[in-house]
Coordinates of C-alpha atoms in Angstrom, one line a residue:
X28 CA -9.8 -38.7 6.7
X29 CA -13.0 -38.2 5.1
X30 CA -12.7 -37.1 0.9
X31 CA -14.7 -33.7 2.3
X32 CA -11.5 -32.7 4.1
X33 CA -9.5 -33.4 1.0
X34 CA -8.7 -30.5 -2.0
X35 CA -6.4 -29.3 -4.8
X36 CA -5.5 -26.6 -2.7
X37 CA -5.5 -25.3 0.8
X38 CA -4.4 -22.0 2.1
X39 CA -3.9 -20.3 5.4
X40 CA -4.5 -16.7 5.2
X41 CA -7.7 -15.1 3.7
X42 CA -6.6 -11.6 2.9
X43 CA -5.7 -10.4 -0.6
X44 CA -3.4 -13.0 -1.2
X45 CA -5.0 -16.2 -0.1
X46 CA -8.4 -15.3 -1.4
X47 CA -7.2 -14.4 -4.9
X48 CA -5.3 -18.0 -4.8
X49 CA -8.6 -19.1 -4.2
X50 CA -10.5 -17.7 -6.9
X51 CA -7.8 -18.0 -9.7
X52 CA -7.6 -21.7 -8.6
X53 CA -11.0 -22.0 -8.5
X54 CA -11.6 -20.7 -11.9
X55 CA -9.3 -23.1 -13.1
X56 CA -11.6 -26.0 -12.1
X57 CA -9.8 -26.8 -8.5
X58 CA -11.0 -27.1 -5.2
X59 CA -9.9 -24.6 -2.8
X60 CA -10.2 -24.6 0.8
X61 CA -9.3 -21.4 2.8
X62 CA -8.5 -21.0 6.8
X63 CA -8.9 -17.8 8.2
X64 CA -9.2 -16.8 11.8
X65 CA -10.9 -13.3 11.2
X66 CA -12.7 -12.5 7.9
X67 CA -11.4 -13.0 4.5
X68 CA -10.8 -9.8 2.9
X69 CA -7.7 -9.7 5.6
X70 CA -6.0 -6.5 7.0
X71 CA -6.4 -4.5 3.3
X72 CA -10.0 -5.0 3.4
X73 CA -10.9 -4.5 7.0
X74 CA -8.1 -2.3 8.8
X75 CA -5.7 -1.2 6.0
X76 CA -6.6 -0.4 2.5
X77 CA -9.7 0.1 2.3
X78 CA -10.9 2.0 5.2
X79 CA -7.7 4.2 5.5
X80 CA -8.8 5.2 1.8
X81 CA -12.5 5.9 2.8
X82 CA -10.8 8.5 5.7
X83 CA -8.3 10.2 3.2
X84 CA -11.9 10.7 0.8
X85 CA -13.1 12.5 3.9
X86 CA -10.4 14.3 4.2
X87 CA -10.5 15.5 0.5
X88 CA -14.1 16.3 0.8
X89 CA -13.6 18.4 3.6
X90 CA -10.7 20.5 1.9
X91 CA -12.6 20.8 -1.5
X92 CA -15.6 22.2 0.7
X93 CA -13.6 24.4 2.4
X94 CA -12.5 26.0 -0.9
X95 CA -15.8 26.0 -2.5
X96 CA -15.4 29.8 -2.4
X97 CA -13.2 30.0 -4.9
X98 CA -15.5 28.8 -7.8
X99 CA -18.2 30.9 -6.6
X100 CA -20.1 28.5 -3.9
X101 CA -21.0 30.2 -1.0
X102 CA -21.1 27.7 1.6
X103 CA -20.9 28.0 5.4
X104 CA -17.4 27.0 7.0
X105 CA -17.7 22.8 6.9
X106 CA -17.6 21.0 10.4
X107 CA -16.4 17.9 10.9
X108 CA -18.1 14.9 12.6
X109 CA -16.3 11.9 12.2
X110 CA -18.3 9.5 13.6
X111 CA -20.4 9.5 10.1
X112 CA -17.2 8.9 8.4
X113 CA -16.6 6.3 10.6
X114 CA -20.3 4.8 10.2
X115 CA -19.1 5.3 6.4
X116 CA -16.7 3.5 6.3
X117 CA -18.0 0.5 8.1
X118 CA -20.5 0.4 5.6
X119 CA -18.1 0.4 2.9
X120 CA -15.8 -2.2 4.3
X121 CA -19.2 -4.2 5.0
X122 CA -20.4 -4.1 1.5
X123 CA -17.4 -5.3 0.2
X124 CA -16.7 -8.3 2.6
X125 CA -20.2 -9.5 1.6
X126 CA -18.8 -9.1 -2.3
X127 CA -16.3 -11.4 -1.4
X128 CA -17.8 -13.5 0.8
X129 CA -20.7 -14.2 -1.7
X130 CA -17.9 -14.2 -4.8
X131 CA -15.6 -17.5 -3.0
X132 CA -19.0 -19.1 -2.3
X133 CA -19.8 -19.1 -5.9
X134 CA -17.0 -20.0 -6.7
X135 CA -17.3 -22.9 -4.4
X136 CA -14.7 -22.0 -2.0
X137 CA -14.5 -23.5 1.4
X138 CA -14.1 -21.4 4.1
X139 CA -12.9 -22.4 7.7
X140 CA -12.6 -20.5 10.7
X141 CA -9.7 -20.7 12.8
X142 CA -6.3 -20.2 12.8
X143 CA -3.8 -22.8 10.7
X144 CA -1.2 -24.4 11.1
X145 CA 1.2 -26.3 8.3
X146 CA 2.1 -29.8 9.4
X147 CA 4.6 -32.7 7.4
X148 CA 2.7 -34.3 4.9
X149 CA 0.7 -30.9 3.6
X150 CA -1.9 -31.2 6.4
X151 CA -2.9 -28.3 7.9
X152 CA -4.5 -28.4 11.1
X153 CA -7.1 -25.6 12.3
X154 CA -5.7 -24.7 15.9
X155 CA -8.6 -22.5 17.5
X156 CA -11.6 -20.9 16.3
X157 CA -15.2 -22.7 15.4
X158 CA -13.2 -25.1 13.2
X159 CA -10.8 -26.0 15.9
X160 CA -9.8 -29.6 15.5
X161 CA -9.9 -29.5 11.7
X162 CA -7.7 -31.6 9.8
X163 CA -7.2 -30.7 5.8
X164 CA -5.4 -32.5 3.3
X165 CA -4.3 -30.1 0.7
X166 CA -2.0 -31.5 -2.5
X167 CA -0.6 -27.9 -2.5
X168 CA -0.6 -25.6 0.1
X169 CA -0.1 -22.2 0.4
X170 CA 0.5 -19.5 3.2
X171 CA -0.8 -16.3 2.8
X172 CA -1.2 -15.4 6.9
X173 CA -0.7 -11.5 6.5
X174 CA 1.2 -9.4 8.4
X175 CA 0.5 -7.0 11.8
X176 CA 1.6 -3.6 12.5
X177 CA 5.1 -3.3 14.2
X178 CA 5.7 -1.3 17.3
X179 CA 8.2 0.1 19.3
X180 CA 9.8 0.1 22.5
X181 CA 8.4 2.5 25.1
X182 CA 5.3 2.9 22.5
X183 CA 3.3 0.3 23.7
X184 CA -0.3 0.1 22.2
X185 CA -2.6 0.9 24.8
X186 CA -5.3 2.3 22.5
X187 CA -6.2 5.2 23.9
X188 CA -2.6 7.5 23.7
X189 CA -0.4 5.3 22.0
X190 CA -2.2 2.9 18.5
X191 CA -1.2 1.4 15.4
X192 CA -3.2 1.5 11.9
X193 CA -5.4 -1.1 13.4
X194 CA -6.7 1.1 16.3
X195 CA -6.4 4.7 14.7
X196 CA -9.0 3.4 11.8
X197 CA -11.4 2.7 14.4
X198 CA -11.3 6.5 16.5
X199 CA -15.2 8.0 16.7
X200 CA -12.8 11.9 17.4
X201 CA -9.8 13.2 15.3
X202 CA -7.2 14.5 17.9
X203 CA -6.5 18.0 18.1
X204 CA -2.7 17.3 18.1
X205 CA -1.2 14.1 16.9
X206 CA 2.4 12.7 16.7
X207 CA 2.8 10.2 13.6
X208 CA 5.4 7.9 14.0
X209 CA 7.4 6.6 11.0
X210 CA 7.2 8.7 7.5
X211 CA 6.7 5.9 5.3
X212 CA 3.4 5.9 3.4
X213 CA 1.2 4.9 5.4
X214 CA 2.4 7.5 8.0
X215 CA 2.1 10.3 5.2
X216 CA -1.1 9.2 4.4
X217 CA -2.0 9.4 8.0
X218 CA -0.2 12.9 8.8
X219 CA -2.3 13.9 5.2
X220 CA -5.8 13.5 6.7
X221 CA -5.7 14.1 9.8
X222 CA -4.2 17.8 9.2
X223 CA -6.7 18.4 6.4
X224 CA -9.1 17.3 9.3
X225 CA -7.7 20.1 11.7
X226 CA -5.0 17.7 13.6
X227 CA -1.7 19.2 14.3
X228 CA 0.5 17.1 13.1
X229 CA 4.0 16.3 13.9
X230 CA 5.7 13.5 11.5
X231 CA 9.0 12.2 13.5
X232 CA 11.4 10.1 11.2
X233 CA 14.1 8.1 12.3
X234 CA 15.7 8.4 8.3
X235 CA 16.5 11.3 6.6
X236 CA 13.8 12.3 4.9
X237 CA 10.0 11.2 4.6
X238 CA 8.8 9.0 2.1
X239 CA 12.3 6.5 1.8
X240 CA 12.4 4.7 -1.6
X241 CA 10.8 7.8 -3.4
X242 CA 12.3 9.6 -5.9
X243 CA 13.9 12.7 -4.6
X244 CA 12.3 15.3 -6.3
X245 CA 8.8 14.0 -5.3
X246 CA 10.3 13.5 -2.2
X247 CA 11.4 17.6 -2.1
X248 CA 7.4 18.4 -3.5
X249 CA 6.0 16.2 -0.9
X250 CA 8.1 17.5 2.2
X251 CA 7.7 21.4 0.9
X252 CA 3.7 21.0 0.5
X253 CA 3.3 19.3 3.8
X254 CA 5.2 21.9 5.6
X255 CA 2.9 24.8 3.6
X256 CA -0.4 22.6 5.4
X257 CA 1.7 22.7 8.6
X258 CA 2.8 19.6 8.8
X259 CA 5.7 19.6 11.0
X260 CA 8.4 17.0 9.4
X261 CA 11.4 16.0 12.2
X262 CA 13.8 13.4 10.2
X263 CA 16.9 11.8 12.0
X264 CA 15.0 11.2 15.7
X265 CA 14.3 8.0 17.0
X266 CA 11.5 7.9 19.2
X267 CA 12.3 6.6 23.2
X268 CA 9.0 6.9 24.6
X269 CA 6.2 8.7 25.9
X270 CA 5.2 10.1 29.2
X271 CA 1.8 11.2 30.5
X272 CA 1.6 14.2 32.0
X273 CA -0.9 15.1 35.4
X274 CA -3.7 16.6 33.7
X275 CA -4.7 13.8 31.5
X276 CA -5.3 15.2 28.1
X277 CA -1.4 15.0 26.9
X278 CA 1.2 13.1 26.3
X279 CA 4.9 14.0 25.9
X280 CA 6.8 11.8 23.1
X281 CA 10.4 11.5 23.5
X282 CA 13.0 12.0 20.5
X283 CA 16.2 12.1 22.1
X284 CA 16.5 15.8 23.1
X285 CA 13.4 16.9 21.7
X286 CA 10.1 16.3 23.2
X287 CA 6.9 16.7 21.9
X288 CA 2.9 17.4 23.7
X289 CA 0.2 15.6 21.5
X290 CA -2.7 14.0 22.1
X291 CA -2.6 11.1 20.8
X292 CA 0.4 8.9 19.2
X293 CA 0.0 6.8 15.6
X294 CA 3.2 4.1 15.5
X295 CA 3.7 3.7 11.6
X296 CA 6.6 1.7 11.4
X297 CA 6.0 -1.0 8.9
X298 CA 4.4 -4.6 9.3
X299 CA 5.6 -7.3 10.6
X300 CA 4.7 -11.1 9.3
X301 CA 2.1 -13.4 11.0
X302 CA 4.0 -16.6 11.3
X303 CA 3.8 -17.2 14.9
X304 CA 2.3 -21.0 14.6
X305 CA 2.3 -20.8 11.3
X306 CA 4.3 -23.7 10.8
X307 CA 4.4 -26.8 12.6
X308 CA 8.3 -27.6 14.2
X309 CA 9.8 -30.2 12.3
X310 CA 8.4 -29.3 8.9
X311 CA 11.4 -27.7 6.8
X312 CA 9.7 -23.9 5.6
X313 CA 12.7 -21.5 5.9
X314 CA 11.2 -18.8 7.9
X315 CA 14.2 -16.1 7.6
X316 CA 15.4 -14.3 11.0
X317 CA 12.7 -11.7 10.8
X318 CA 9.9 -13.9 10.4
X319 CA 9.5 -14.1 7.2
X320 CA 8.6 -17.2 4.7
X321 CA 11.5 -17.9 2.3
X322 CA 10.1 -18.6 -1.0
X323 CA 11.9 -18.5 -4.6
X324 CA 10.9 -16.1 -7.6
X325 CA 7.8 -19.1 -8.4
X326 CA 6.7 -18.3 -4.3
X327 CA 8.0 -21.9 -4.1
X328 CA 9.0 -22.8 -0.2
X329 CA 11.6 -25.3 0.7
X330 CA 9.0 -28.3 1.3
X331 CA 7.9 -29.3 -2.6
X332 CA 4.0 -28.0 -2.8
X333 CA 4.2 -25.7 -0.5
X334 CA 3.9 -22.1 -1.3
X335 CA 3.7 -18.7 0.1
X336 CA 2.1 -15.5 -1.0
X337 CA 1.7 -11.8 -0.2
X338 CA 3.1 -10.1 3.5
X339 CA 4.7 -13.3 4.6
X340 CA 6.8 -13.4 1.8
X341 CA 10.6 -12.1 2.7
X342 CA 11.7 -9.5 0.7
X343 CA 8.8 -8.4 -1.6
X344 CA 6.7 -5.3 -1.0
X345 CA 4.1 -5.6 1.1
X346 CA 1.4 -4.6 -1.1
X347 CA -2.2 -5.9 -1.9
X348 CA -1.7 -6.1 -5.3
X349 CA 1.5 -8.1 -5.4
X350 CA -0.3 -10.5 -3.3
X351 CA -2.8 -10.5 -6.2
X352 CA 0.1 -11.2 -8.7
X353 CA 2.0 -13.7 -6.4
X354 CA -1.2 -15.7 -6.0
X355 CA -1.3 -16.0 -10.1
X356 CA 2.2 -16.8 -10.3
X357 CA 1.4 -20.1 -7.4
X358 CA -1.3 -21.0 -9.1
X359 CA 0.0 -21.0 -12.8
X360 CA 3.0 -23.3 -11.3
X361 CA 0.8 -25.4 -9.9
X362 CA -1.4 -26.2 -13.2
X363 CA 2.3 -26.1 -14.7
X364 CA 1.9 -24.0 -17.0
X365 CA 4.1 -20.9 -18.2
X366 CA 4.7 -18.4 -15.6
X367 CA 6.4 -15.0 -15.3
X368 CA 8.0 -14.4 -12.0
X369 CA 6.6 -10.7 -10.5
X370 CA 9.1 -8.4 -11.0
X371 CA 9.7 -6.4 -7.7
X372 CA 11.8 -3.5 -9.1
X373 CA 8.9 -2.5 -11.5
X374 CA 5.7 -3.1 -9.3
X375 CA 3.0 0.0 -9.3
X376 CA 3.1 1.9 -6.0
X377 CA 0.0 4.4 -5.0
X378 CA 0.4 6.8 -1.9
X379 CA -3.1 8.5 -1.1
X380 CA -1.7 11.5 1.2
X381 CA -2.4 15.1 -0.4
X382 CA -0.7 15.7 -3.2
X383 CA -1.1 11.9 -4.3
X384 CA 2.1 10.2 -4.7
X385 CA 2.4 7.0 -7.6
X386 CA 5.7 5.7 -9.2
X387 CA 6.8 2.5 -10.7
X388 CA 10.3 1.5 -12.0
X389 CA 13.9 3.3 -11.1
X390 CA 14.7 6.6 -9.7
X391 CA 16.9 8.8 -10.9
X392 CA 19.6 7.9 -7.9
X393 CA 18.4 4.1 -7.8
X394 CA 19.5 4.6 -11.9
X395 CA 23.3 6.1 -11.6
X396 CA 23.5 4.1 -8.7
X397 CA 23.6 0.7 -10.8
X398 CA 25.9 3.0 -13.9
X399 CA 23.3 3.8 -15.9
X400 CA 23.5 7.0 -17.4
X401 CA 19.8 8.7 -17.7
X402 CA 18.1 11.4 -19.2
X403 CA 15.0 12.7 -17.1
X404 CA 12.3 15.4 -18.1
X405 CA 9.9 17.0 -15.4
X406 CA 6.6 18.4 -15.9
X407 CA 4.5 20.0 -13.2
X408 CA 1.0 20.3 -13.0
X409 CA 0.9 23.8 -12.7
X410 CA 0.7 23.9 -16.5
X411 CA -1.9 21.4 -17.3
X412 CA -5.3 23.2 -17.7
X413 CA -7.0 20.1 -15.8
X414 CA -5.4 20.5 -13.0
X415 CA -5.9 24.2 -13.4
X416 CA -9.9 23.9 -13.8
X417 CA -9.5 21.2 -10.6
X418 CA -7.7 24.0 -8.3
X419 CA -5.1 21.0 -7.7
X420 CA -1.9 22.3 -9.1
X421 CA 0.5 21.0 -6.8
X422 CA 2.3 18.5 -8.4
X423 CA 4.7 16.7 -11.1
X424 CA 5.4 13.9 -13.2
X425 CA 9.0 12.5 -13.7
X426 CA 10.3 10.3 -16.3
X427 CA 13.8 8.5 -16.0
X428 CA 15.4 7.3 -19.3
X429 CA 18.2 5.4 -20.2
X430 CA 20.5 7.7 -22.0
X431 CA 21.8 6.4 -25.3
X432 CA 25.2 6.9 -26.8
X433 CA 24.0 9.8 -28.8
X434 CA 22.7 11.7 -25.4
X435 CA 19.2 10.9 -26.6
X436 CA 16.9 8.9 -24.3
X437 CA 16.2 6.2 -24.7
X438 CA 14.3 3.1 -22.8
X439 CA 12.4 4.3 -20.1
X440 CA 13.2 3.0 -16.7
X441 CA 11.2 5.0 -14.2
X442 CA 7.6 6.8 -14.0
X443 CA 7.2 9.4 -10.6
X444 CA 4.2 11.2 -10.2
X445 CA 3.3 13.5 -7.4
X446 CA -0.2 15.5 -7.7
X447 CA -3.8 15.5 -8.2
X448 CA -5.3 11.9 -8.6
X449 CA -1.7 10.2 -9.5
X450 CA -2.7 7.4 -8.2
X451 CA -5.4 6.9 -11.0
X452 CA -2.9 8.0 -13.7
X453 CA 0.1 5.7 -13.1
X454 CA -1.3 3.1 -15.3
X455 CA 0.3 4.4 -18.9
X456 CA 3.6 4.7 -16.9
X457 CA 3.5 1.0 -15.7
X458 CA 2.8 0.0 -18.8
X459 CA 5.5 1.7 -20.7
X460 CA 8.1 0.7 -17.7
X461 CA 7.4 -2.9 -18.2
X462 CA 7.5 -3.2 -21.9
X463 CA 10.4 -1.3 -22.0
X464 CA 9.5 0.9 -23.8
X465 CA 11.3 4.0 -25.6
X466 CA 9.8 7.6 -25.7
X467 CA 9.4 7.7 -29.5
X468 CA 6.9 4.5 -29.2
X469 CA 4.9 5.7 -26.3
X470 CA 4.4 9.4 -28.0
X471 CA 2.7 8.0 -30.4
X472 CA -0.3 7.5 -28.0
X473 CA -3.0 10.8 -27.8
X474 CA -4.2 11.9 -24.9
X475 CA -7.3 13.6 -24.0
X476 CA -7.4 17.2 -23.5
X477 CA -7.9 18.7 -21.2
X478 CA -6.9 15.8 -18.7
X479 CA -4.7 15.0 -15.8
X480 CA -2.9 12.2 -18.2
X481 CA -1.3 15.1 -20.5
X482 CA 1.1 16.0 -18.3
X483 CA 2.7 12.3 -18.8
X484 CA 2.1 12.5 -22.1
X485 CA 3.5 15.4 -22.5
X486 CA 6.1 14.7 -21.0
X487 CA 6.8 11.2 -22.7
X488 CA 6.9 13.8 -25.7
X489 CA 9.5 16.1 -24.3
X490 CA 11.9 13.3 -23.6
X491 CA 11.6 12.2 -27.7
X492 CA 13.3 16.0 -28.0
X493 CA 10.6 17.9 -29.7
X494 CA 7.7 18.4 -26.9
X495 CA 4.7 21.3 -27.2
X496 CA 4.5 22.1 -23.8
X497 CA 7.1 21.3 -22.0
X498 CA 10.6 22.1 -23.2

């Protein structure tokens, strides 16, 4: 084998995980080879984040115009044609894969295309694709192959009634009625735009409630405002199929005794990993019962130099950003020096349906439920002059302390924010969540006014016992 098909570092996967294990490695001096059998950027750049984000800004555009009235802008009633957003979007995406693309080659990342496959001995062979036949050495090796929407039984994609993420971010017409499987958030998200784009929208939920893993308050804010948009919210179904009826132009989803006439049908149901052929038989990477790579708190497989990163990873949150993290955390144990494991329970989480969702840390119930006794304070939005001056209102921000023996609080445990741009605000909450911080240390900290951020400064301030605004 040829020293060109030899490198520090190879990976298999080119999305958010695998191409920031290439660029952290490569800034630290080591050759990186990636194999990718799409375009790096992976599902986040190209059919997840990013262009599901673009669609939710065109969404917010067309509800802001629609309310231009109300600060004196006389403007005709907005129409929608989607195909620009779509052209948009593309653009978007495009500019951004070139970013990347031109960032790895400076970098002096090699890029292969194909799909890979691990075999003994840290060779990974590239199986298909203009690479096929590829044979790389790597002295580490790491799997970052992604994930793939799930599906469901009697839901099959057939892109035209029936799609996942993958197809829906690629429509040219927003249906007129739409049945959004799975309330998670990526299923809010999609119930959020495509009502604000005139959809009607029915959310069916085989939990409870929406929005799982949220604090239930924010939960409560979201549910109520999506009902006020007319946002039909059925929890406690579970979805047996669909049927086609004679005319054509409707489809008739199935939720045990309830039925329901839409259009079209989004399946949001989670991911699922991409480790079909990831891993050649005989070489010992756990891959759990549901597909998933086993990897330790380092993202250490079982085979010694072998690691795995982002949506393959089994139990972690499937989140761009903790791929980001996960591929520092390979990296630094590969160079040996000092790592800090991620910490799951404390990782930022950003919903962009309308109002915003963001939290990080414990909820209130996720609190108790391990004995901790908590103090919380609440502040809505409705009181912050920002917000006011926006027209975006709707909305609060949650802080969950540890009580002390006193009854005071102290070390705060959980930041919830629901409302206008949360999502760009979470930041100071993070921050104080993972230092541990107590109120009394973060009040110290001034806020703008008037701004958004107040209202967690404020209150941060509440929770010390002595807050302005909010009692």
């Amino acid at each position: 084998m040829g020293t060109e098909d030899e490198f520090d570092i190879v990976v298999i996967g080119g999305g958010p995980g695998g191409y920031a294990t290439a660029l952290y490695a490569a800034a630290a001096g080591m050759s990186v080879a990636i194999v990718e059998r799409d375009k790096v950027g992976g599902t986040c750049l190209h059919r997840g984040c990013v262009p599901a984000k673009e669609f939710l800004e065109t969404a917010a555009i067309f509800r802001t115009v629609g309310s231009a009235a109300d600060f004196g802008i006389k403007v005709a009633p907005p129409t929608l044609e989607f195909s620009v957003s779509q052209d948009r979007k593309n653009a978007v995406v495009d500019k951004l894969f070139k970013g990347l693309s031109g960032l790895l080659k400076g970098r002096k990342v090699t890029i292969l295309s194909g799909t890979g496959t691990l075999e003994a001995d840290h060779r990974v062979r590239v199986v298909d694709g203009e690479d096929a036949g590829r044979v790389l050495f790597g002295h580490d090796v790491v799997l970052a192959a992604g994930s793939v929407p799930r599906t469901l039984p009697g839901l099959e994609v057939d892109g035209r009634w029936v799609m996942t993420s993958d197809e829906f971010l690629d429509l040219k017409e927003v249906p007129a009625s739409v049945a959004v499987v799975g309330g998670g958030a990526i299923g809010c998200e999609f119930a959020s735009l495509l009502a604000d784009l005139g959809s009607k929208v029915t959310v069916l939920e085989a939990l409870d409630s929406i929005l799982t893993g949220c604090d239930e308050d924010i939960i409560r804010l979201i549910t109520r405002s999506f009902k006020k948009r007319g946002i039909d919210i059925v929890t406690g179904v579970q979805v047996d199929g669909h049927d086609v009826k004679e005319d054509g132009k409707t489809t008739v989803v199935k939720a045990g005794e309830q039925s329901f006439e839409v259009e079209a049908i989004v399946v949001s149901v989670g991911r699922r990993p991409r480790t079909e052929g990831l891993v050649a038989p005989g070489v010992p990477v756990e891959i759990n019962e549901r597909g998933f790579v086993v990897a330790d708190e380092y993202q250490r497989t079982a085979v010694p130099g072998v690691w795995a990163v982002g949506d393959v990873v089994a139990g972690t949150p499937q989140l761009a950003h903790v791929g980001f993290a996960e591929a520092i955390v390979a990296v630094k144990g590969m160079l040996g020096e000092t790592v800090v494991p991620v910490d799951y329970s404390a990782v930022p989480w950003a919903i962009y349906c309308h109002p915003e969702v963001a939290f990080c840390g414990l909820t209130e119930a996720q609190a108790k439920a391990r004995g901790i006794p908590v103090v919380t304070k609440k502040d809505p939005y409705g009181g912050n002059s920002r917000a006011q001056i926006i027209g975006d209102t709707e909305g609060v921000v949650k802080i969950v302390a540890e009580q002390r023996p006193d009854g005071s609080a102290g070390k705060i445990l959980g930041v919830h924010m629901a409302g206008p741009w949360v999502t760009e605000q979470l930041s100071g909450g993070y921050l104080a969540v993972n230092w541990e911080a107590l109120p009394e240390e973060v009040a110290y900290f001034i806020q703008p006014h008037p701004s958004l951020s107040e209202s967690f400064g404020e209150t941060v301030l509440a929770l010390t016992g002595r807050g302005l605004h909010v009692g």
